[in-house]
Short mmCIF file of C-alpha atoms in Angstrom, two decimals:
data_model
loop_
_atom_site.label_atom_id
_atom_site.label_comp_id
_atom_site.label_asym_id
_atom_site.label_seq_id
_atom_site.Cartn_x
_atom_site.Cartn_y
_atom_site.Cartn_z
CA UNK A 716 -47.95 12.28 113.25
CA UNK A 717 -49.31 14.15 110.24
CA UNK A 718 -47.41 17.17 108.95
CA UNK A 719 -49.45 20.38 108.92
CA UNK A 720 -49.67 22.47 105.74
CA UNK A 721 -51.13 25.91 105.02
CA UNK A 722 -52.04 26.93 101.46
CA UNK A 723 -51.54 30.48 100.15
CA UNK A 724 -53.32 31.21 96.88
CA UNK A 725 -56.49 29.26 96.06
CA UNK A 726 -56.71 29.71 92.30
CA UNK A 727 -56.84 26.78 89.89
CA UNK A 728 -53.18 25.82 90.37
CA UNK A 729 -53.74 25.08 94.07
CA UNK A 730 -56.03 22.11 93.49
CA UNK A 731 -53.20 19.72 92.66
CA UNK A 732 -51.82 20.21 96.17
CA UNK A 733 -54.93 20.34 98.30
CA UNK A 734 -56.50 17.37 96.51
CA UNK A 735 -53.36 15.29 97.08
CA UNK A 736 -53.44 16.06 100.80
CA UNK A 737 -57.20 15.54 101.13
CA UNK A 738 -57.35 12.34 99.09
CA UNK A 739 -54.19 10.28 98.69
CA UNK A 740 -51.96 11.46 101.54
CA UNK A 741 -54.34 12.28 104.36
CA UNK A 742 -52.55 9.74 106.59
CA UNK A 743 -49.29 11.69 106.30
CA UNK A 744 -50.43 15.26 105.73
CA UNK A 745 -53.08 17.65 106.99
CA UNK A 746 -54.19 20.91 105.43
CA UNK A 747 -54.92 23.31 108.29
CA UNK A 748 -55.61 26.69 106.66
CA UNK A 749 -56.28 28.64 103.48
CA UNK A 750 -55.00 32.12 102.66
CA UNK A 751 -55.89 34.39 99.74
CA UNK A 752 -56.75 37.94 98.81
CA UNK A 753 -60.19 36.75 97.68
CA UNK A 754 -62.74 35.29 100.09
CA UNK A 755 -64.93 33.85 97.32
CA UNK A 756 -62.09 31.66 96.05
CA UNK A 757 -61.36 30.41 99.56
CA UNK A 758 -65.05 29.63 100.07
CA UNK A 759 -65.07 27.62 96.84
CA UNK A 760 -61.98 25.67 97.91
CA UNK A 761 -63.63 24.87 101.22
CA UNK A 762 -66.75 23.70 99.41
CA UNK A 763 -64.65 21.29 97.31
CA UNK A 764 -62.87 19.96 100.38
CA UNK A 765 -66.21 19.43 102.09
CA UNK A 766 -68.33 18.11 99.20
CA UNK A 767 -65.75 15.96 97.41
CA UNK A 768 -63.49 14.83 100.23
CA UNK A 769 -65.71 14.96 103.30
CA UNK A 770 -63.52 17.37 105.24
CA UNK A 771 -64.64 20.11 107.59
CA UNK A 772 -64.20 23.67 106.29
CA UNK A 773 -60.76 25.10 106.99
CA UNK A 774 -60.00 28.46 108.60
CA UNK A 775 -59.71 31.03 105.81
CA UNK A 776 -57.39 33.99 106.24
CA UNK A 777 -56.99 37.08 104.10
CA UNK A 778 -53.47 37.80 102.86
CA UNK A 779 -52.90 40.53 105.44
CA UNK A 780 -53.53 37.95 108.18
CA UNK A 781 -50.80 35.57 106.98
CA UNK A 782 -48.78 35.73 110.22
CA UNK A 783 -51.90 35.30 112.30
CA UNK A 784 -52.67 32.14 110.32
CA UNK A 785 -49.27 30.67 111.11
CA UNK A 786 -49.60 31.48 114.80
CA UNK A 787 -53.14 30.14 115.17
CA UNK A 788 -52.94 26.96 113.10
CA UNK A 789 -49.46 25.66 113.88
CA UNK A 790 -48.74 25.08 110.19
CA UNK A 791 -45.29 23.56 109.68
CA UNK A 792 -45.06 24.02 105.92
CA UNK A 793 -46.48 26.76 103.69
CA UNK A 794 -47.53 25.88 100.12
CA UNK A 795 -47.34 28.96 97.88
CA UNK A 796 -49.55 28.99 94.77
CA UNK A 797 -50.33 32.70 94.58
CA UNK A 798 -49.68 35.06 91.66
CA UNK A 799 -46.00 34.85 90.68
CA UNK A 800 -44.99 38.37 91.68
CA UNK A 801 -46.11 37.71 95.28
CA UNK A 802 -44.29 34.39 95.79
CA UNK A 803 -41.32 36.04 97.50
CA UNK A 804 -43.55 37.80 100.03
CA UNK A 805 -44.99 34.57 101.41
CA UNK A 806 -41.82 32.52 100.99
CA UNK A 807 -39.72 34.97 103.00
CA UNK A 808 -42.41 35.55 105.64
CA UNK A 809 -42.81 31.80 106.14
CA UNK A 810 -39.04 31.25 106.41
CA UNK A 811 -38.70 34.09 108.92
CA UNK A 812 -41.50 32.50 110.95
CA UNK A 813 -39.57 29.22 111.13
CA UNK A 814 -41.57 27.34 108.50
CA UNK A 815 -40.45 25.41 105.45
CA UNK A 816 -41.92 26.25 102.04
CA UNK A 817 -43.17 24.41 98.97
CA UNK A 818 -43.67 26.84 96.11
CA UNK A 819 -45.12 26.61 92.64
CA UNK A 820 -42.80 27.52 89.82
CA UNK A 821 -41.42 30.03 89.14
CA UNK A 822 -39.85 30.62 92.54
CA UNK A 823 -40.11 34.35 91.80
CA UNK A 824 -39.98 36.75 88.85
CA UNK A 825 -36.82 38.90 88.98
CA UNK A 826 -33.25 38.94 90.26
CA UNK A 827 -33.91 41.25 93.21
CA UNK A 828 -36.68 39.06 94.61
CA UNK A 829 -34.59 35.96 93.96
CA UNK A 830 -31.72 37.44 95.99
CA UNK A 831 -34.12 38.20 98.83
CA UNK A 832 -35.26 34.57 98.92
CA UNK A 833 -31.69 33.22 98.77
CA UNK A 834 -30.66 35.51 101.64
CA UNK A 835 -33.69 34.46 103.71
CA UNK A 836 -32.90 30.75 103.23
CA UNK A 837 -29.31 31.29 104.36
CA UNK A 838 -30.39 33.49 107.27
CA UNK A 839 -33.06 31.14 108.60
CA UNK A 840 -31.70 27.71 107.69
CA UNK A 841 -35.18 26.65 106.52
CA UNK A 842 -35.92 24.96 103.19
CA UNK A 843 -37.65 26.03 99.99
CA UNK A 844 -38.78 23.35 97.57
CA UNK A 845 -39.83 24.25 94.02
CA UNK A 846 -42.36 21.95 92.37
CA UNK A 847 -40.69 21.04 89.08
CA UNK A 848 -43.06 18.23 88.15
CA UNK A 849 -41.56 17.74 84.69
CA UNK A 850 -38.43 16.23 86.29
CA UNK A 851 -40.56 13.28 87.38
CA UNK A 852 -42.09 12.48 83.99
CA UNK A 853 -40.70 9.07 82.91
CA UNK A 854 -39.48 10.30 79.51
CA UNK A 855 -37.58 13.20 81.08
CA UNK A 856 -35.99 11.06 83.78
CA UNK A 857 -35.06 8.52 81.07
CA UNK A 858 -33.10 11.23 79.25
CA UNK A 859 -31.29 12.09 82.47
CA UNK A 860 -30.38 8.43 82.98
CA UNK A 861 -29.14 8.06 79.38
CA UNK A 862 -26.87 11.08 79.66
CA UNK A 863 -25.63 10.12 83.13
CA UNK A 864 -24.80 6.61 81.89
CA UNK A 865 -22.49 8.04 79.23
CA UNK A 866 -24.68 6.82 76.36
CA UNK A 867 -23.61 9.76 74.18
CA UNK A 868 -20.40 10.70 75.99
CA UNK A 869 -19.84 14.35 76.82
CA UNK A 870 -22.77 16.52 75.75
CA UNK A 871 -21.67 19.40 73.54
CA UNK A 872 -24.96 20.91 72.37
CA UNK A 873 -28.71 20.82 73.04
CA UNK A 874 -31.51 21.96 70.74
CA UNK A 875 -34.81 22.43 72.56
CA UNK A 876 -38.05 23.56 70.92
CA UNK A 877 -41.22 24.02 72.99
CA UNK A 878 -44.60 24.57 71.37
CA UNK A 879 -47.64 26.05 73.07
CA UNK A 880 -50.79 25.79 70.99
CA UNK A 881 -53.61 28.25 70.41
CA UNK A 882 -55.61 26.82 73.30
CA UNK A 883 -53.09 26.54 76.12
CA UNK A 884 -50.63 29.09 74.72
CA UNK A 885 -53.36 31.65 74.18
CA UNK A 886 -54.46 31.26 77.79
CA UNK A 887 -51.39 33.11 79.06
CA UNK A 888 -52.58 36.13 77.11
CA UNK A 889 -56.03 36.12 78.75
CA UNK A 890 -54.84 36.06 82.36
CA UNK A 891 -52.67 38.03 84.76
CA UNK A 892 -49.64 36.45 83.07
CA UNK A 893 -50.05 38.87 80.14
CA UNK A 894 -48.59 41.64 82.34
CA UNK A 895 -44.86 41.01 82.64
CA UNK A 896 -44.80 42.61 86.08
CA UNK A 897 -46.95 39.73 87.33
CA UNK A 898 -45.25 36.76 85.67
CA UNK A 899 -41.82 37.74 84.40
CA UNK A 900 -43.15 36.81 80.96
CA UNK A 901 -43.12 33.32 79.49
CA UNK A 902 -39.32 33.20 79.74
CA UNK A 903 -39.77 33.05 83.51
CA UNK A 904 -43.27 31.73 84.13
CA UNK A 905 -43.27 28.92 81.56
CA UNK A 906 -39.67 28.40 80.51
CA UNK A 907 -38.55 27.94 84.12
CA UNK A 908 -39.77 24.34 83.59
CA UNK A 909 -37.66 23.92 80.48
CA UNK A 910 -34.52 25.62 81.75
CA UNK A 911 -34.72 23.50 84.89
CA UNK A 912 -34.94 20.37 82.75
CA UNK A 913 -31.76 21.34 80.89
CA UNK A 914 -29.96 22.01 84.19
CA UNK A 915 -31.28 18.67 85.44
CA UNK A 916 -30.31 16.75 82.30
CA UNK A 917 -26.83 18.26 82.00
CA UNK A 918 -26.19 18.44 85.76
CA UNK A 919 -24.77 21.89 85.14
CA UNK A 920 -25.68 25.57 85.51
CA UNK A 921 -26.21 28.42 83.01
CA UNK A 922 -23.33 30.82 82.58
CA UNK A 923 -24.04 33.14 79.61
CA UNK A 924 -27.44 33.90 78.03
CA UNK A 925 -28.32 35.73 74.81
CA UNK A 926 -31.81 36.00 73.40
CA UNK A 927 -34.32 37.74 71.20
CA UNK A 928 -38.04 37.92 71.88
CA UNK A 929 -41.06 39.81 70.63
CA UNK A 930 -44.85 39.94 70.63
CA UNK A 931 -45.74 38.98 67.06
CA UNK A 932 -49.03 37.05 67.13
CA UNK A 933 -51.18 38.21 70.07
CA UNK A 934 -52.12 41.79 70.93
CA UNK A 935 -54.28 44.39 69.20
CA UNK A 936 -51.63 45.83 66.87
CA UNK A 937 -50.60 42.42 65.50
CA UNK A 938 -54.20 41.34 64.95
CA UNK A 939 -55.14 44.55 63.19
CA UNK A 940 -52.10 44.31 60.91
CA UNK A 941 -53.54 40.98 59.75
CA UNK A 942 -56.93 42.57 59.23
CA UNK A 943 -58.43 40.96 62.35
CA UNK A 944 -60.52 43.30 64.52
CA UNK A 945 -61.94 42.26 67.91
CA UNK A 946 -63.47 45.37 69.55
CA UNK A 947 -63.97 43.94 73.04
CA UNK A 948 -61.81 43.74 76.16
CA UNK A 949 -63.21 40.46 77.49
CA UNK A 950 -65.21 37.57 76.06
CA UNK A 951 -67.74 36.16 78.55
CA UNK A 952 -71.27 37.17 77.58
CA UNK A 953 -70.05 39.28 74.65
CA UNK A 954 -72.13 38.69 71.52
CA UNK A 955 -69.32 39.80 69.20
CA UNK A 956 -67.01 37.16 70.72
CA UNK A 957 -69.35 34.19 70.17
CA UNK A 958 -67.53 33.00 67.05
CA UNK A 959 -64.02 33.97 68.19
CA UNK A 960 -61.99 30.72 68.45
CA UNK A 961 -59.72 32.41 71.00
CA UNK A 962 -62.60 33.45 73.29
CA UNK A 963 -63.60 31.63 76.45
CA UNK A 964 -66.85 31.81 78.41
CA UNK A 965 -66.17 31.66 82.13
CA UNK A 966 -69.75 30.63 82.85
CA UNK A 967 -69.38 27.49 80.70
CA UNK A 968 -66.95 25.89 83.15
CA UNK A 969 -68.23 25.33 86.71
CA UNK A 970 -64.71 25.64 88.09
CA UNK A 971 -63.83 28.81 86.23
CA UNK A 972 -67.21 30.31 87.08
CA UNK A 973 -66.72 29.64 90.78
CA UNK A 974 -63.07 30.69 90.97
CA UNK A 975 -63.18 33.74 88.71
CA UNK A 976 -66.58 34.90 87.43
CA UNK A 977 -68.24 34.67 90.84
CA UNK A 978 -65.14 36.06 92.58
CA UNK A 979 -64.65 39.04 90.27
CA UNK A 980 -66.70 41.43 92.40
CA UNK A 981 -64.03 41.30 95.12
CA UNK A 982 -60.90 42.22 93.19
CA UNK A 983 -61.94 43.03 89.62
CA UNK A 984 -59.72 40.32 88.14
CA UNK A 985 -60.94 39.35 84.65
CA UNK A 986 -59.85 35.83 83.68
CA UNK A 987 -61.21 36.08 80.12
CA UNK A 988 -59.41 39.06 78.60
CA UNK A 989 -59.23 39.37 74.82
CA UNK A 990 -55.91 37.91 73.59
CA UNK A 991 -56.04 40.44 70.74
CA UNK A 992 -56.62 43.40 73.03
CA UNK A 993 -54.39 46.04 74.58
CA UNK A 994 -52.21 45.77 77.68
CA UNK A 995 -50.08 42.74 76.77
CA UNK A 996 -46.44 43.21 77.76
CA UNK A 997 -45.10 39.65 77.39
CA UNK A 998 -43.57 38.02 74.33
CA UNK A 999 -45.04 35.15 72.31
CA UNK A 1000 -42.00 34.44 70.07
CA UNK A 1001 -38.65 33.76 71.79
CA UNK A 1002 -35.22 32.41 70.82
CA UNK A 1003 -32.40 31.92 73.34
CA UNK A 1004 -28.82 30.64 73.41
CA UNK A 1005 -27.21 29.53 76.68
CA UNK A 1006 -23.66 28.45 77.50
CA UNK A 1007 -23.33 26.24 80.58
CA UNK A 1008 -20.52 25.86 83.06
CA UNK A 1009 -19.66 22.46 81.54
CA UNK A 1010 -19.29 24.24 78.13
CA UNK A 1011 -22.48 22.71 76.66
CA UNK A 1012 -24.48 25.13 74.51
CA UNK A 1013 -28.29 25.26 74.33
CA UNK A 1014 -30.39 26.69 71.53
CA UNK A 1015 -33.98 27.13 72.75
CA UNK A 1016 -37.20 28.40 71.23
CA UNK A 1017 -40.67 28.99 72.65
CA UNK A 1018 -43.67 29.87 70.50
CA UNK A 1019 -47.13 30.36 72.00
CA UNK A 1020 -49.34 29.99 68.91
CA UNK A 1021 -48.43 26.60 67.45
CA UNK A 1022 -50.88 24.12 65.88
CA UNK A 1023 -49.87 21.40 68.39
CA UNK A 1024 -48.64 21.23 71.99
CA UNK A 1025 -45.42 19.61 73.10
CA UNK A 1026 -41.68 19.67 72.52
CA UNK A 1027 -38.68 18.35 70.63
CA UNK A 1028 -35.24 18.15 72.22
CA UNK A 1029 -31.99 16.70 70.90
CA UNK A 1030 -28.55 16.23 72.45
CA UNK A 1031 -25.29 15.96 70.51
CA UNK A 1032 -22.32 14.44 72.30
CA UNK A 1033 -18.88 12.94 71.80
CA UNK A 1034 -20.47 9.49 71.61
CA UNK A 1035 -23.73 10.05 69.73
CA UNK A 1036 -27.12 11.73 69.81
CA UNK A 1037 -30.40 11.54 71.76
CA UNK A 1038 -33.72 12.73 70.34
CA UNK A 1039 -36.95 13.09 72.29
CA UNK A 1040 -40.30 14.16 70.85
CA UNK A 1041 -43.31 14.56 73.13
CA UNK A 1042 -46.83 15.51 72.14
CA UNK A 1043 -49.01 16.72 75.01
CA UNK A 1044 -52.71 17.28 75.49
CA UNK A 1045 -53.95 20.80 75.05
CA UNK A 1046 -55.81 22.40 77.93
CA UNK A 1047 -57.00 25.63 79.53
CA UNK A 1048 -56.03 26.04 83.16
CA UNK A 1049 -58.97 25.34 85.44
CA UNK A 1050 -61.14 24.41 82.48
CA UNK A 1051 -61.04 20.64 82.87
CA UNK A 1052 -59.58 17.71 84.79
CA UNK A 1053 -56.17 18.52 86.26
CA UNK A 1054 -54.96 15.07 85.13
CA UNK A 1055 -55.12 16.32 81.54
CA UNK A 1056 -52.82 19.29 82.10
CA UNK A 1057 -49.81 18.51 79.96
CA UNK A 1058 -50.57 14.79 79.85
CA UNK A 1059 -48.42 12.92 77.32
CA UNK A 1060 -50.24 11.79 74.17
CA UNK A 1061 -47.24 10.49 72.26
CA UNK A 1062 -43.57 9.93 73.12
CA UNK A 1063 -40.64 8.99 70.90
CA UNK A 1064 -37.17 8.61 72.45
CA UNK A 1065 -34.22 7.62 70.26
CA UNK A 1066 -30.58 6.85 71.00
CA UNK A 1067 -28.13 7.15 68.10
CA UNK A 1068 -24.67 5.82 69.09
CA UNK A 1069 -21.84 7.40 67.12
CA UNK A 1070 -20.71 4.06 65.65
CA UNK A 1071 -23.54 1.74 66.59
CA UNK A 1072 -27.08 0.79 65.68
CA UNK A 1073 -29.79 3.37 66.47
CA UNK A 1074 -32.41 2.18 68.93
CA UNK A 1075 -35.78 3.20 70.27
CA UNK A 1076 -35.59 3.66 74.03
CA UNK A 1077 -38.72 2.24 75.69
CA UNK A 1078 -40.50 4.73 77.94
CA UNK A 1079 -43.52 4.11 80.15
CA UNK A 1080 -46.51 6.25 79.22
CA UNK A 1081 -47.40 7.39 82.73
CA UNK A 1082 -50.88 8.70 83.45
CA UNK A 1083 -51.58 12.10 84.92
CA UNK A 1084 -50.64 15.71 84.37
CA UNK A 1085 -47.30 16.91 83.04
CA UNK A 1086 -46.37 13.63 81.41
CA UNK A 1087 -47.14 11.65 84.56
CA UNK A 1088 -44.82 13.84 86.59
CA UNK A 1089 -47.53 15.28 88.85
CA UNK A 1090 -48.38 12.02 90.59
CA UNK A 1091 -44.76 11.03 91.12
CA UNK A 1092 -43.83 14.43 92.47
CA UNK A 1093 -46.80 14.54 94.85
CA UNK A 1094 -45.83 11.12 96.21
CA UNK A 1095 -42.33 12.44 96.71
CA UNK A 1096 -43.60 15.51 98.59
CA UNK A 1097 -46.47 14.12 100.66
CA UNK A 1098 -45.61 10.42 100.85
CA UNK A 1099 -44.40 8.46 103.83
CA UNK A 1100 -40.93 9.98 104.12
CA UNK A 1101 -41.82 13.63 103.41
CA UNK A 1102 -38.11 14.00 102.69
CA UNK A 1103 -37.94 14.35 98.92
CA UNK A 1104 -36.18 12.02 96.52
CA UNK A 1105 -33.36 12.38 94.03
CA UNK A 1106 -35.43 14.62 91.76
CA UNK A 1107 -36.47 17.11 94.45
CA UNK A 1108 -35.63 20.73 93.55
CA UNK A 1109 -34.43 23.18 96.18
CA UNK A 1110 -34.00 26.94 96.20
CA UNK A 1111 -30.76 26.79 94.20
CA UNK A 1112 -32.54 24.82 91.46
CA UNK A 1113 -35.38 27.32 91.57
CA UNK A 1114 -32.93 30.20 91.25
CA UNK A 1115 -30.91 28.67 88.42
CA UNK A 1116 -34.00 27.99 86.32
CA UNK A 1117 -35.48 31.49 86.61
CA UNK A 1118 -32.10 33.20 86.23
CA UNK A 1119 -31.84 31.84 82.69
CA UNK A 1120 -35.21 33.43 81.88
CA UNK A 1121 -34.41 36.64 83.76
CA UNK A 1122 -31.14 36.91 81.84
CA UNK A 1123 -33.01 36.27 78.58
CA UNK A 1124 -35.46 39.07 79.39
CA UNK A 1125 -32.55 41.41 80.02
CA UNK A 1126 -30.93 40.35 76.77
CA UNK A 1127 -34.21 41.03 74.93
CA UNK A 1128 -34.02 44.61 76.18
CA UNK A 1129 -30.31 45.31 75.69
CA UNK A 1130 -29.45 43.15 72.68
CA UNK A 1131 -26.39 41.91 74.57
CA UNK A 1132 -25.33 38.64 76.23
CA UNK A 1133 -25.91 38.47 79.99
CA UNK A 1134 -23.66 36.77 82.54
CA UNK A 1135 -25.88 34.85 84.95
CA UNK A 1136 -23.33 35.06 87.77
CA UNK A 1137 -23.69 38.84 87.80
CA UNK A 1138 -27.44 38.78 88.45
CA UNK A 1139 -27.38 37.53 92.05
CA UNK A 1140 -24.98 36.20 94.66
CA UNK A 1141 -25.67 32.55 95.42
#
């Protein structure tokens, strides 16, 4: 019998899930309903399901009719891909209604909402799964296996540098993410991936966090200090923005046009805001230190205006060193094939034994988004067992990843270290 899923939030991020159900896993899974605040976006999703996958249109419910949707469709699992600040609303409502949940990262955006989710899981006994696709990328799982095998002994320190370029990185400053109330900033929305990877690699949890972060590149004031003036709030159809390399035209992409330009009349959401305009409350330059329960220490940086996309990470241990360098494809969310989102272009993984010969560790270059992690994760979620494999992330994993970012945000404000254990009660 096929498991029934309902989807909440039909923006560009949702396609990875509904396409997997409609195409590769239709023998095991069935999408039974859509839910969103915007009818135009739901209509577009239904048109894709019908035109590309030959499915009948699904019932479409407005957000205020969420409980009605559950009652009428018999959905067993709710997939949450809505705006970050609303994740907790649908997660908790689904749990209270006796449903399990699959949620996009981040699980939520602040400590209070995180506590509410944790309490709801304990109260209901239902499950919350967070879709950390980077865990499944072959190069990232290879690092986990190296460390677990004792290849470098006990890990003492980790240096992790993540680079977002001026295509993908800039995109966070065009969208709803630019308002920290919506996304928790990049420390939560984006770095939740990275902090989860460190937890996953070290098999430990963050204990103390200290960080510094600022908005240095994007925003009106920074641009004008550099003598760069862009007197427009958005960029589609604006003559003055034609030669702006940071501008996007929503009408140039059929997907973005359908999901955002054509849907704007309903909610006023502008997907193409000027990255050098006003109203940006998130940081673009961030440095963080974390001590873990196993006494490992992480130094981490995230910059959102780099000339290339990808990351470098190194591990120093009692028995040697591991270095991983990954270059990823640049992309704009919803502006191209989802398989290209974070796809690996180049991977170098090295093992340096303390008293041995350095070696290159062979890694499969897997196809698909997020270093090949998307396809493996989707198989894990929607495949035959529907049970989740060794890399599946639950609510505790979701909490531990965002709590590092939430603590970093607090440290940005106070200039002091933050004890993660004092943020919520797990």
